[in-house]
Structures are given as C-alpha cells and as structure tokens.
Tab-separated table of C-alpha atoms (C1' of nucleotides) in Angstrom:
chain	number	residue	atom	x	y	z
A	20	UNK	CA	-2.462	0.969	6.581
A	21	UNK	CA	-4.319	3.457	4.380
A	22	UNK	CA	-3.362	4.841	0.961
A	23	UNK	CA	-2.100	8.413	0.660
A	24	UNK	CA	-5.417	9.219	-0.983
A	25	UNK	CA	-7.201	8.010	2.117
A	26	UNK	CA	-4.825	9.704	4.543
A	27	UNK	CA	-5.258	13.066	2.852
A	28	UNK	CA	-8.979	12.488	2.542
A	29	UNK	CA	-9.415	11.719	6.228
A	30	UNK	CA	-7.345	14.702	7.312
A	31	UNK	CA	-9.159	16.990	4.867
A	32	UNK	CA	-12.593	15.873	5.996
A	33	UNK	CA	-11.684	16.211	9.648
A	34	UNK	CA	-10.450	19.734	8.995
A	35	UNK	CA	-13.577	20.669	7.073
A	36	UNK	CA	-15.719	19.182	9.836
A	37	UNK	CA	-13.907	21.274	12.398
A	38	UNK	CA	-15.062	24.393	10.543
A	39	UNK	CA	-18.653	23.198	10.204
A	40	UNK	CA	-19.942	24.833	13.393
A	41	UNK	CA	-19.510	28.270	11.937
A	42	UNK	CA	-20.889	26.865	8.674
A	43	UNK	CA	-17.756	28.252	7.136
A	44	UNK	CA	-16.664	27.109	3.703
A	45	UNK	CA	-13.005	26.332	3.222
A	46	UNK	CA	-11.032	26.570	0.003
A	47	UNK	CA	-8.773	23.836	-1.276
A	48	UNK	CA	-5.758	26.052	-0.680
A	49	UNK	CA	-6.785	26.564	2.945
A	50	UNK	CA	-7.298	22.830	3.375
A	51	UNK	CA	-4.002	21.729	1.861
A	52	UNK	CA	-2.262	24.358	3.961
A	53	UNK	CA	-3.979	23.192	7.147
A	54	UNK	CA	-3.230	19.518	6.648
A	55	UNK	CA	0.072	19.952	4.769
A	56	UNK	CA	-0.831	17.989	1.660
A	57	UNK	CA	-0.240	18.457	-2.081
A	58	UNK	CA	-2.969	20.826	-3.189
A	59	UNK	CA	-3.920	19.438	-6.602
A	60	UNK	CA	-3.883	15.883	-5.350
A	61	UNK	CA	-6.028	16.759	-2.370
A	62	UNK	CA	-8.460	18.488	-4.731
A	63	UNK	CA	-8.865	15.211	-6.601
A	64	UNK	CA	-9.540	13.359	-3.396
A	65	UNK	CA	-12.159	15.886	-2.386
A	66	UNK	CA	-13.810	15.498	-5.781
A	67	UNK	CA	-14.409	11.851	-4.970
A	68	UNK	CA	-15.734	12.672	-1.538
A	69	UNK	CA	-18.046	15.302	-3.023
A	70	UNK	CA	-19.439	12.787	-5.511
A	71	UNK	CA	-20.163	10.450	-2.625
A	72	UNK	CA	-21.865	13.232	-0.630
A	73	UNK	CA	-19.403	13.043	2.225
A	74	UNK	CA	-18.639	16.709	1.744
A	75	UNK	CA	-20.426	19.384	-0.264
A	76	UNK	CA	-18.892	22.027	-2.464
A	77	UNK	CA	-19.820	25.333	-4.051
A	78	UNK	CA	-17.940	26.885	-6.945
A	79	UNK	CA	-17.035	30.501	-7.484
A	80	UNK	CA	-16.229	33.402	-5.165
A	81	UNK	CA	-16.845	32.623	-1.484
A	82	UNK	CA	-17.204	29.023	-2.554
A	83	UNK	CA	-15.357	26.053	-1.107
A	84	UNK	CA	-15.968	22.813	0.733
A	85	UNK	CA	-18.193	22.298	3.730
A	86	UNK	CA	-20.147	19.740	5.702
A	87	UNK	CA	-23.580	20.486	7.080
A	88	UNK	CA	-23.499	20.434	10.851
A	89	UNK	CA	-26.429	18.056	11.052
A	90	UNK	CA	-24.435	15.442	9.099
A	91	UNK	CA	-21.467	15.419	11.449
A	92	UNK	CA	-22.918	12.727	13.674
A	93	UNK	CA	-23.893	10.406	10.829
A	94	UNK	CA	-20.592	10.449	8.935
A	95	UNK	CA	-18.101	7.974	10.349
A	96	UNK	CA	-14.503	7.378	9.365
A	97	UNK	CA	-15.652	4.039	8.027
A	98	UNK	CA	-17.645	5.826	5.308
A	99	UNK	CA	-14.655	7.797	4.180
A	100	UNK	CA	-12.285	4.835	4.158
A	101	UNK	CA	-14.839	2.779	2.267
A	102	UNK	CA	-15.127	5.438	-0.458
A	103	UNK	CA	-11.391	6.019	-0.851
A	104	UNK	CA	-9.819	2.619	-0.167
A	105	UNK	CA	-12.759	0.279	-0.645
A	106	UNK	CA	-13.554	-2.459	1.841
A	107	UNK	CA	-10.345	-4.430	1.323
A	108	UNK	CA	-9.260	-3.454	4.786
A	109	UNK	CA	-12.226	-5.319	6.204
A	110	UNK	CA	-12.597	-8.232	3.833
A	111	UNK	CA	-9.127	-8.712	2.320
A	112	UNK	CA	-6.964	-11.659	3.360
A	113	UNK	CA	-3.859	-10.845	5.400
A	114	UNK	CA	-1.806	-13.186	3.231
A	115	UNK	CA	-3.363	-11.958	-0.018
A	116	UNK	CA	-5.474	-14.991	-0.896
A	117	UNK	CA	-8.379	-14.258	-3.234
A	118	UNK	CA	-10.680	-16.602	-1.396
A	119	UNK	CA	-10.169	-16.596	2.344
A	120	UNK	CA	-13.082	-17.257	4.639
A	121	UNK	CA	-14.207	-19.461	7.500
A	122	UNK	CA	-14.589	-22.426	5.149
A	123	UNK	CA	-11.322	-21.998	3.274
A	124	UNK	CA	-9.115	-20.028	5.647
A	125	UNK	CA	-5.475	-19.054	5.377
A	126	UNK	CA	-3.340	-19.858	8.425
A	127	UNK	CA	-3.886	-16.361	9.811
A	128	UNK	CA	-7.569	-15.997	8.973
A	129	UNK	CA	-8.939	-16.530	12.466
A	130	UNK	CA	-6.154	-14.552	14.057
A	131	UNK	CA	-7.009	-11.547	11.908
A	132	UNK	CA	-10.738	-11.604	12.570
A	133	UNK	CA	-10.324	-10.080	15.991
A	134	UNK	CA	-7.993	-7.342	14.810
A	135	UNK	CA	-10.179	-6.512	11.834
A	136	UNK	CA	-13.235	-6.323	14.014
A	137	UNK	CA	-11.488	-3.905	16.363
A	138	UNK	CA	-10.442	-1.672	13.508
A	139	UNK	CA	-13.865	-1.794	11.922
A	140	UNK	CA	-15.630	-0.904	15.160
A	141	UNK	CA	-13.251	1.950	15.786
A	142	UNK	CA	-13.795	3.415	12.333
A	143	UNK	CA	-17.550	2.932	12.519
A	144	UNK	CA	-17.859	4.429	15.967
A	145	UNK	CA	-15.706	7.468	15.325
A	146	UNK	CA	-17.866	10.220	13.863
A	147	UNK	CA	-16.994	13.622	12.532
A	148	UNK	CA	-19.005	15.101	15.399
A	149	UNK	CA	-16.531	13.704	17.895
A	150	UNK	CA	-13.537	14.762	15.822
A	151	UNK	CA	-14.809	18.315	15.455
A	152	UNK	CA	-15.277	18.984	19.164
A	153	UNK	CA	-13.392	21.870	20.713
A	154	UNK	CA	-11.490	19.450	22.921
A	155	UNK	CA	-10.414	17.540	19.844
A	156	UNK	CA	-9.359	20.637	17.947
A	157	UNK	CA	-7.325	21.814	20.917
A	158	UNK	CA	-5.482	18.587	21.587
A	159	UNK	CA	-4.830	16.960	18.243
A	160	UNK	CA	-2.876	17.839	15.124
A	161	UNK	CA	-3.605	17.415	11.428
A	162	UNK	CA	-0.075	18.301	10.355
A	163	UNK	CA	3.374	18.520	11.899
B	29	UNK	CA	-2.423	-4.322	5.178
B	30	UNK	CA	0.843	-5.846	3.927
B	31	UNK	CA	2.647	-5.323	0.614
B	32	UNK	CA	2.620	-8.060	-2.030
B	33	UNK	CA	6.272	-8.632	-1.177
B	34	UNK	CA	5.293	-9.329	2.411
B	35	UNK	CA	2.284	-11.463	1.513
B	36	UNK	CA	4.360	-13.706	-0.739
B	37	UNK	CA	7.152	-13.755	1.824
B	38	UNK	CA	4.884	-14.848	4.638
B	39	UNK	CA	3.237	-17.552	2.562
B	40	UNK	CA	6.607	-18.776	1.282
B	41	UNK	CA	8.136	-18.956	4.733
B	42	UNK	CA	5.129	-20.755	6.150
B	43	UNK	CA	5.343	-23.289	3.340
B	44	UNK	CA	9.068	-23.811	3.842
B	45	UNK	CA	8.509	-24.180	7.581
B	46	UNK	CA	5.901	-26.838	6.950
B	47	UNK	CA	8.574	-28.911	5.203
B	48	UNK	CA	11.160	-28.390	7.929
B	49	UNK	CA	10.325	-31.522	9.899
B	50	UNK	CA	11.650	-33.752	7.187
B	51	UNK	CA	14.516	-31.293	6.832
B	52	UNK	CA	13.514	-31.199	3.212
B	53	UNK	CA	14.773	-28.429	0.993
B	54	UNK	CA	12.290	-26.846	-1.368
B	55	UNK	CA	13.033	-25.208	-4.696
B	56	UNK	CA	11.711	-21.841	-5.734
B	57	UNK	CA	9.561	-23.466	-8.381
B	58	UNK	CA	7.998	-25.767	-5.785
B	59	UNK	CA	7.385	-22.807	-3.504
B	60	UNK	CA	5.780	-20.557	-6.091
B	61	UNK	CA	3.639	-23.453	-7.193
B	62	UNK	CA	2.547	-24.229	-3.620
B	63	UNK	CA	1.632	-20.674	-2.750
B	64	UNK	CA	0.556	-19.578	-6.246
B	65	UNK	CA	2.880	-16.614	-6.598
B	66	UNK	CA	5.033	-15.202	-9.421
B	67	UNK	CA	8.200	-17.273	-9.344
B	68	UNK	CA	10.872	-14.673	-10.117
B	69	UNK	CA	9.330	-12.141	-7.793
B	70	UNK	CA	9.081	-14.660	-4.998
B	71	UNK	CA	12.726	-15.542	-5.556
B	72	UNK	CA	13.639	-11.915	-4.936
B	73	UNK	CA	11.648	-11.890	-1.744
B	74	UNK	CA	13.372	-15.047	-0.546
B	75	UNK	CA	16.736	-13.456	-1.288
B	76	UNK	CA	15.926	-10.760	1.236
B	77	UNK	CA	14.788	-13.294	3.786
B	78	UNK	CA	17.950	-15.333	3.248
B	79	UNK	CA	20.124	-12.265	3.821
B	80	UNK	CA	18.287	-11.698	7.085
B	81	UNK	CA	18.752	-15.332	8.142
B	82	UNK	CA	15.024	-16.017	8.297
B	83	UNK	CA	15.506	-18.837	5.831
B	84	UNK	CA	18.640	-20.583	4.617
B	85	UNK	CA	19.490	-21.578	1.085
B	86	UNK	CA	21.841	-23.904	-0.744
B	87	UNK	CA	22.695	-23.592	-4.423
B	88	UNK	CA	23.082	-26.320	-6.964
B	89	UNK	CA	21.511	-29.734	-7.423
B	90	UNK	CA	19.393	-30.858	-4.480
B	91	UNK	CA	19.677	-27.303	-3.242
B	92	UNK	CA	16.796	-25.064	-2.258
B	93	UNK	CA	15.403	-23.201	0.696
B	94	UNK	CA	14.931	-24.524	4.176
B	95	UNK	CA	14.546	-23.574	7.820
B	96	UNK	CA	16.277	-25.496	10.571
B	97	UNK	CA	13.718	-27.161	12.772
B	98	UNK	CA	15.238	-25.728	15.924
B	99	UNK	CA	14.576	-22.202	14.617
B	100	UNK	CA	10.875	-22.711	14.073
B	101	UNK	CA	9.938	-21.642	17.564
B	102	UNK	CA	12.075	-18.496	17.582
B	103	UNK	CA	10.955	-17.066	14.248
B	104	UNK	CA	7.741	-15.093	14.561
B	105	UNK	CA	5.664	-13.467	11.859
B	106	UNK	CA	6.737	-10.158	13.330
B	107	UNK	CA	10.326	-10.832	12.233
B	108	UNK	CA	9.269	-11.472	8.681
B	109	UNK	CA	7.007	-8.444	8.443
B	110	UNK	CA	9.730	-6.273	9.941
B	111	UNK	CA	12.229	-7.391	7.313
B	112	UNK	CA	9.898	-7.037	4.335
B	113	UNK	CA	7.649	-4.093	5.215
B	114	UNK	CA	9.651	-2.383	7.945
B	115	UNK	CA	8.076	-1.267	11.187
B	116	UNK	CA	5.718	1.270	9.629
B	117	UNK	CA	2.836	-0.954	10.539
B	118	UNK	CA	3.692	-0.535	14.204
B	119	UNK	CA	4.984	3.014	14.337
B	120	UNK	CA	3.412	4.756	11.333
B	121	UNK	CA	0.614	7.272	11.844
B	122	UNK	CA	-2.824	6.232	10.620
B	123	UNK	CA	-3.317	9.645	9.054
B	124	UNK	CA	0.187	9.762	7.597
B	125	UNK	CA	1.743	12.386	9.858
B	126	UNK	CA	5.534	12.270	10.051
B	127	UNK	CA	5.551	13.009	13.737
B	128	UNK	CA	2.698	11.409	15.614
B	129	UNK	CA	3.159	10.389	19.220
B	130	UNK	CA	1.655	10.791	22.671
B	131	UNK	CA	2.943	14.387	22.889
B	132	UNK	CA	1.890	15.479	19.399
B	133	UNK	CA	-0.907	13.101	18.438
B	134	UNK	CA	-3.176	13.062	15.423
B	135	UNK	CA	-6.900	12.787	16.192
B	136	UNK	CA	-6.769	9.017	15.795
B	137	UNK	CA	-3.484	8.369	17.569
B	138	UNK	CA	-4.908	6.993	20.812
B	139	UNK	CA	-7.605	5.086	18.994
B	140	UNK	CA	-5.007	3.276	16.934
B	141	UNK	CA	-2.757	2.320	19.832
B	142	UNK	CA	-5.072	-0.461	20.916
B	143	UNK	CA	-5.451	-1.883	17.416
B	144	UNK	CA	-1.717	-1.677	16.725
B	145	UNK	CA	-0.939	-3.409	19.987
B	146	UNK	CA	-3.302	-6.251	19.138
B	147	UNK	CA	-1.750	-6.719	15.729
B	148	UNK	CA	1.766	-6.519	17.108
B	149	UNK	CA	1.069	-9.098	19.797
B	150	UNK	CA	-0.524	-11.436	17.307
B	151	UNK	CA	2.427	-11.238	14.949
B	152	UNK	CA	4.927	-11.605	17.765
B	153	UNK	CA	3.161	-14.539	19.351
B	154	UNK	CA	2.609	-16.484	16.152
B	155	UNK	CA	5.668	-18.606	15.466
B	156	UNK	CA	6.573	-20.825	12.573
B	157	UNK	CA	6.413	-23.786	14.934
B	158	UNK	CA	2.708	-23.256	15.413
B	159	UNK	CA	2.104	-22.673	11.703
B	160	UNK	CA	3.940	-25.834	10.725
B	161	UNK	CA	1.948	-28.189	12.932
B	162	UNK	CA	0.124	-31.049	11.285
B	163	UNK	CA	-3.177	-29.593	12.423
B	164	UNK	CA	-2.289	-26.332	10.740
B	165	UNK	CA	-1.202	-27.952	7.528
B	166	UNK	CA	-4.423	-29.953	7.396
B	167	UNK	CA	-6.811	-27.095	8.050
B	168	UNK	CA	-5.396	-24.037	6.366
B	169	UNK	CA	-4.597	-23.005	2.821
B	170	UNK	CA	-1.687	-21.084	1.289
B	171	UNK	CA	-3.361	-20.716	-2.073
B	172	UNK	CA	-6.845	-20.960	-3.554
C	28	DA	C1'	-22.139	41.423	-20.377
C	29	DC	C1'	-17.726	41.040	-18.059
C	30	DA	C1'	-13.976	40.047	-14.927
C	31	DA	C1'	-12.708	37.495	-10.952
C	32	DT	C1'	-12.956	33.440	-8.170
C	33	DA	C1'	-12.951	28.591	-7.102
C	34	DA	C1'	-14.171	23.815	-7.866
C	35	DA	C1'	-14.644	20.051	-11.653
C	36	DA	C1'	-12.646	17.595	-15.151
C	37	DG	C1'	-9.233	15.904	-18.099
C	38	DA	C1'	-4.510	15.268	-19.531
C	39	DC	C1'	-0.030	14.500	-18.292
C	40	DA	C1'	4.340	13.447	-15.360
C	41	DA	C1'	7.006	11.331	-11.742
C	42	DT	C1'	7.672	7.777	-8.565
C	43	DA	C1'	7.137	3.400	-6.347
C	44	DA	C1'	5.527	-1.319	-6.401
C	45	DT	C1'	5.156	-5.377	-8.828
C	46	DA	C1'	6.833	-8.563	-12.191
C	47	DT	C1'	10.027	-10.648	-15.618
C	48	DC	C1'	14.292	-11.765	-17.975
C	49	DT	C1'	19.290	-12.572	-18.322
C	50	DT	C1'	23.769	-13.426	-16.454
C	51	DT	C1'	26.636	-14.980	-12.723
C	52	DT	C1'	28.024	-17.916	-8.924
C	53	DA	C1'	27.982	-22.039	-6.134
C	54	DT	C1'	27.252	-27.024	-5.776
C	55	DT	C1'	26.638	-31.799	-7.331
C	56	DG	C1'	27.427	-35.991	-9.865
C	57	DT	C1'	29.869	-38.071	-13.891
D	18	DA	C1'	37.371	-31.000	-16.147
D	19	DC	C1'	32.570	-30.885	-17.511
D	20	DA	C1'	27.593	-30.687	-17.693
D	21	DA	C1'	23.578	-30.013	-15.030
D	22	DT	C1'	21.129	-27.780	-11.396
D	23	DA	C1'	19.503	-24.071	-8.578
D	24	DA	C1'	19.991	-19.793	-6.057
D	25	DA	C1'	22.105	-14.852	-6.304
D	26	DA	C1'	22.531	-10.798	-8.615
D	27	DG	C1'	21.686	-7.400	-11.946
D	28	DA	C1'	18.994	-5.301	-15.578
D	29	DT	C1'	14.763	-4.288	-17.527
D	30	DA	C1'	9.597	-3.994	-18.126
D	31	DT	C1'	4.969	-3.230	-16.535
D	32	DT	C1'	1.508	-1.375	-13.657
D	33	DA	C1'	-0.412	1.306	-9.909
D	34	DT	C1'	0.016	5.139	-7.020
D	35	DT	C1'	1.029	9.672	-6.246
D	36	DG	C1'	1.498	14.205	-7.898
D	37	DT	C1'	1.095	18.266	-11.226
D	38	DC	C1'	-0.680	21.162	-14.889
D	39	DT	C1'	-4.195	23.000	-18.039
D	40	DT	C1'	-8.850	23.734	-19.475
D	41	DT	C1'	-13.712	23.922	-18.415
D	42	DT	C1'	-17.773	25.016	-15.706
D	43	DA	C1'	-20.338	27.364	-12.180
D	44	DT	C1'	-20.982	31.404	-9.235
D	45	DT	C1'	-20.403	36.140	-7.630
D	46	DG	C1'	-20.025	41.052	-7.796
D	47	DT	C1'	-19.488	45.149	-10.855
DNA sequence: ACAATAAAAGACAATAATATCTTTTATTGT
DNA sequence: ACAATAAAAGATATTATTGTCTTTTATTGT
C-alpha cells in the first residue's frame, strides 16, 4: 500500500504527535526506538517532513522533533502520504496506464473510483489530534 | 497499489481472456503489443500465471497463451493478484507492522478494514467473463 | 572560546524490483 | 530427420528503494 518511507513517516509523526501535549521534543533515537524503525533512514524521512512543515525540529542539546499542539487538528494523514508517496495513490491507474480517466478508462477504472474515494476520505478525515488522544495511545500500537 | 508485475499480469490476462471466445491463442509479442508492456518481462509474468493454471500455454508454431472459455467465470482478479503480489494487500498492515490484528492493532487498523474489504470484494467479484464481454472490449482500454 | 549534543546534509552500500538477453525445450509442417 | 516457431528457463543488467555511515551545521551549557 504505502512505501517503507511512508510507513515509517506515518508512525514517526503519530508518535511525535502523541508527545505534543506536553510540548515535549523527541530525539530521533527515541522515535526509532518507539516505532522500531532503522534510525538513520527514519531521520531522512523526518528531514522531508520537516522541510514540508509537517513537523518542526530544533538542533543541539535538548533539541529534537515536535509538533505544535495547535497544528494537530489541521494535519491529516493525507498530508503526510502526499509528501512522502505523492498522490499516485489517489490518481494512479490500478492497471498502471499512464492515461486513465473517465474518458479513456481501463477496465477497472470505475470499479476503483469507489475504493479510492474511501481511502482518500479516511486519510483526509484522520487527523493527528485524533491519533494523539489518550484513548488512542492506550489502545493502539506503533511497533510489535 | 499493485507491483508492475501484477499490473502487466492483469492486463495480459484480461487481453487473453478477451480472445478466448474464438479460442484463439495469442503470442507473447501480440500480448505485449496489445497492452504496451516490455515483452520479455511480460513473458516472465505469464510463466508464473501458467504455473498457477490461470492461463494455459502451448509451445511451437501456432502456439501461444489462452484461457479456456469455461474458466472465464471462475477466474477472478483476486486469483491473479494473489499469485503475483501475494495476499499482503489483504492482510498487510497499513503502517507496516509485522503483527497487526484486532487484538494488537495499529492506530489505523480498524480504519483500514473497511477499505480492504471493499477492495477484496471488488477483486473477488470481478471475473474474466465480465471483463471479456463485448461491451467491455468496446469501452475500455488496456494501453494508452 | 570550547566541548557536548542533536539534527541536516551528503556520500555510500545493500537489497529488491524491473527489464533484457541467451539458451533450452516442445511442437509443427516439410 | 530437419528447419522454423514459440514458450520455458536461466543468466545477466539496470534502476529504484531501502538502509547505513560520515561530515557539517546549529544550539546549549560551561
């Protein structure tokens, strides 16, 4: 479904968001430990997300990554996926055709529209605010 | 969504199915031309599908690939995807966790269930019979 | 100023996916 | 038997993804 880059990115952002209430900054080593991901690779992913203002970072002692609490409700999973995997998941053809649209559809085009729309809505409607709730933290896992 | 292997495989099988009525065999060069795919690579994909009895093949002059007309209604897209991409698309975790289930779910687990189910049903319910109808052939494209 | 810390940036390495090329095997018609 | 055809099988090449390592830059406290 998503690339490894995107998987790590989503898990990392969710973890950072879950620490946002205390306005706590988290280091890359803490993140990769919490989500069980390769540290250096995850650092690269977070670089991209920092450039795109999804997360913020501060260098040096007591530095790390964080998300301002007021941004939690405006950042959706759709943003993150868009940055890391592009919009292929929304617009790409299921059979890999370059041009596939209502005028020139592949045999599965209209069958995929519904599924795509579901996925899109889910990603757009799921915000970091929801994912950082206490209930969420208590019931769901970011690693095995 | 799917790998290139699976995209080419699906398009190839649909094309072969569309020739099944006349019980016509189609060569790999005809297939790769019809679906605009790399010939040698597509041949490899068809080898896999032949081993799994999705399509049949005959070597030598007047040989080629074909699907028996009576099988068109029993072969679903789900079969093909399963063979070429495995069942990761159904069972895999959206966030990439090794273990992700109702007992130990990732934060998106229950949100994905619905989407997965939709996709699964679509792939299971779409048969080669449907995709090889005259209406289908007339209205949909397998290449640009 | 200096040492310590931590992210940013760049270079490099390993692996997997995609793609091509060559040889072998099976089938057909002459 | 032989040549031609076409898929199967194996080997190799290319590219993209994933992962690691080293150096640089920014920040903090002493």
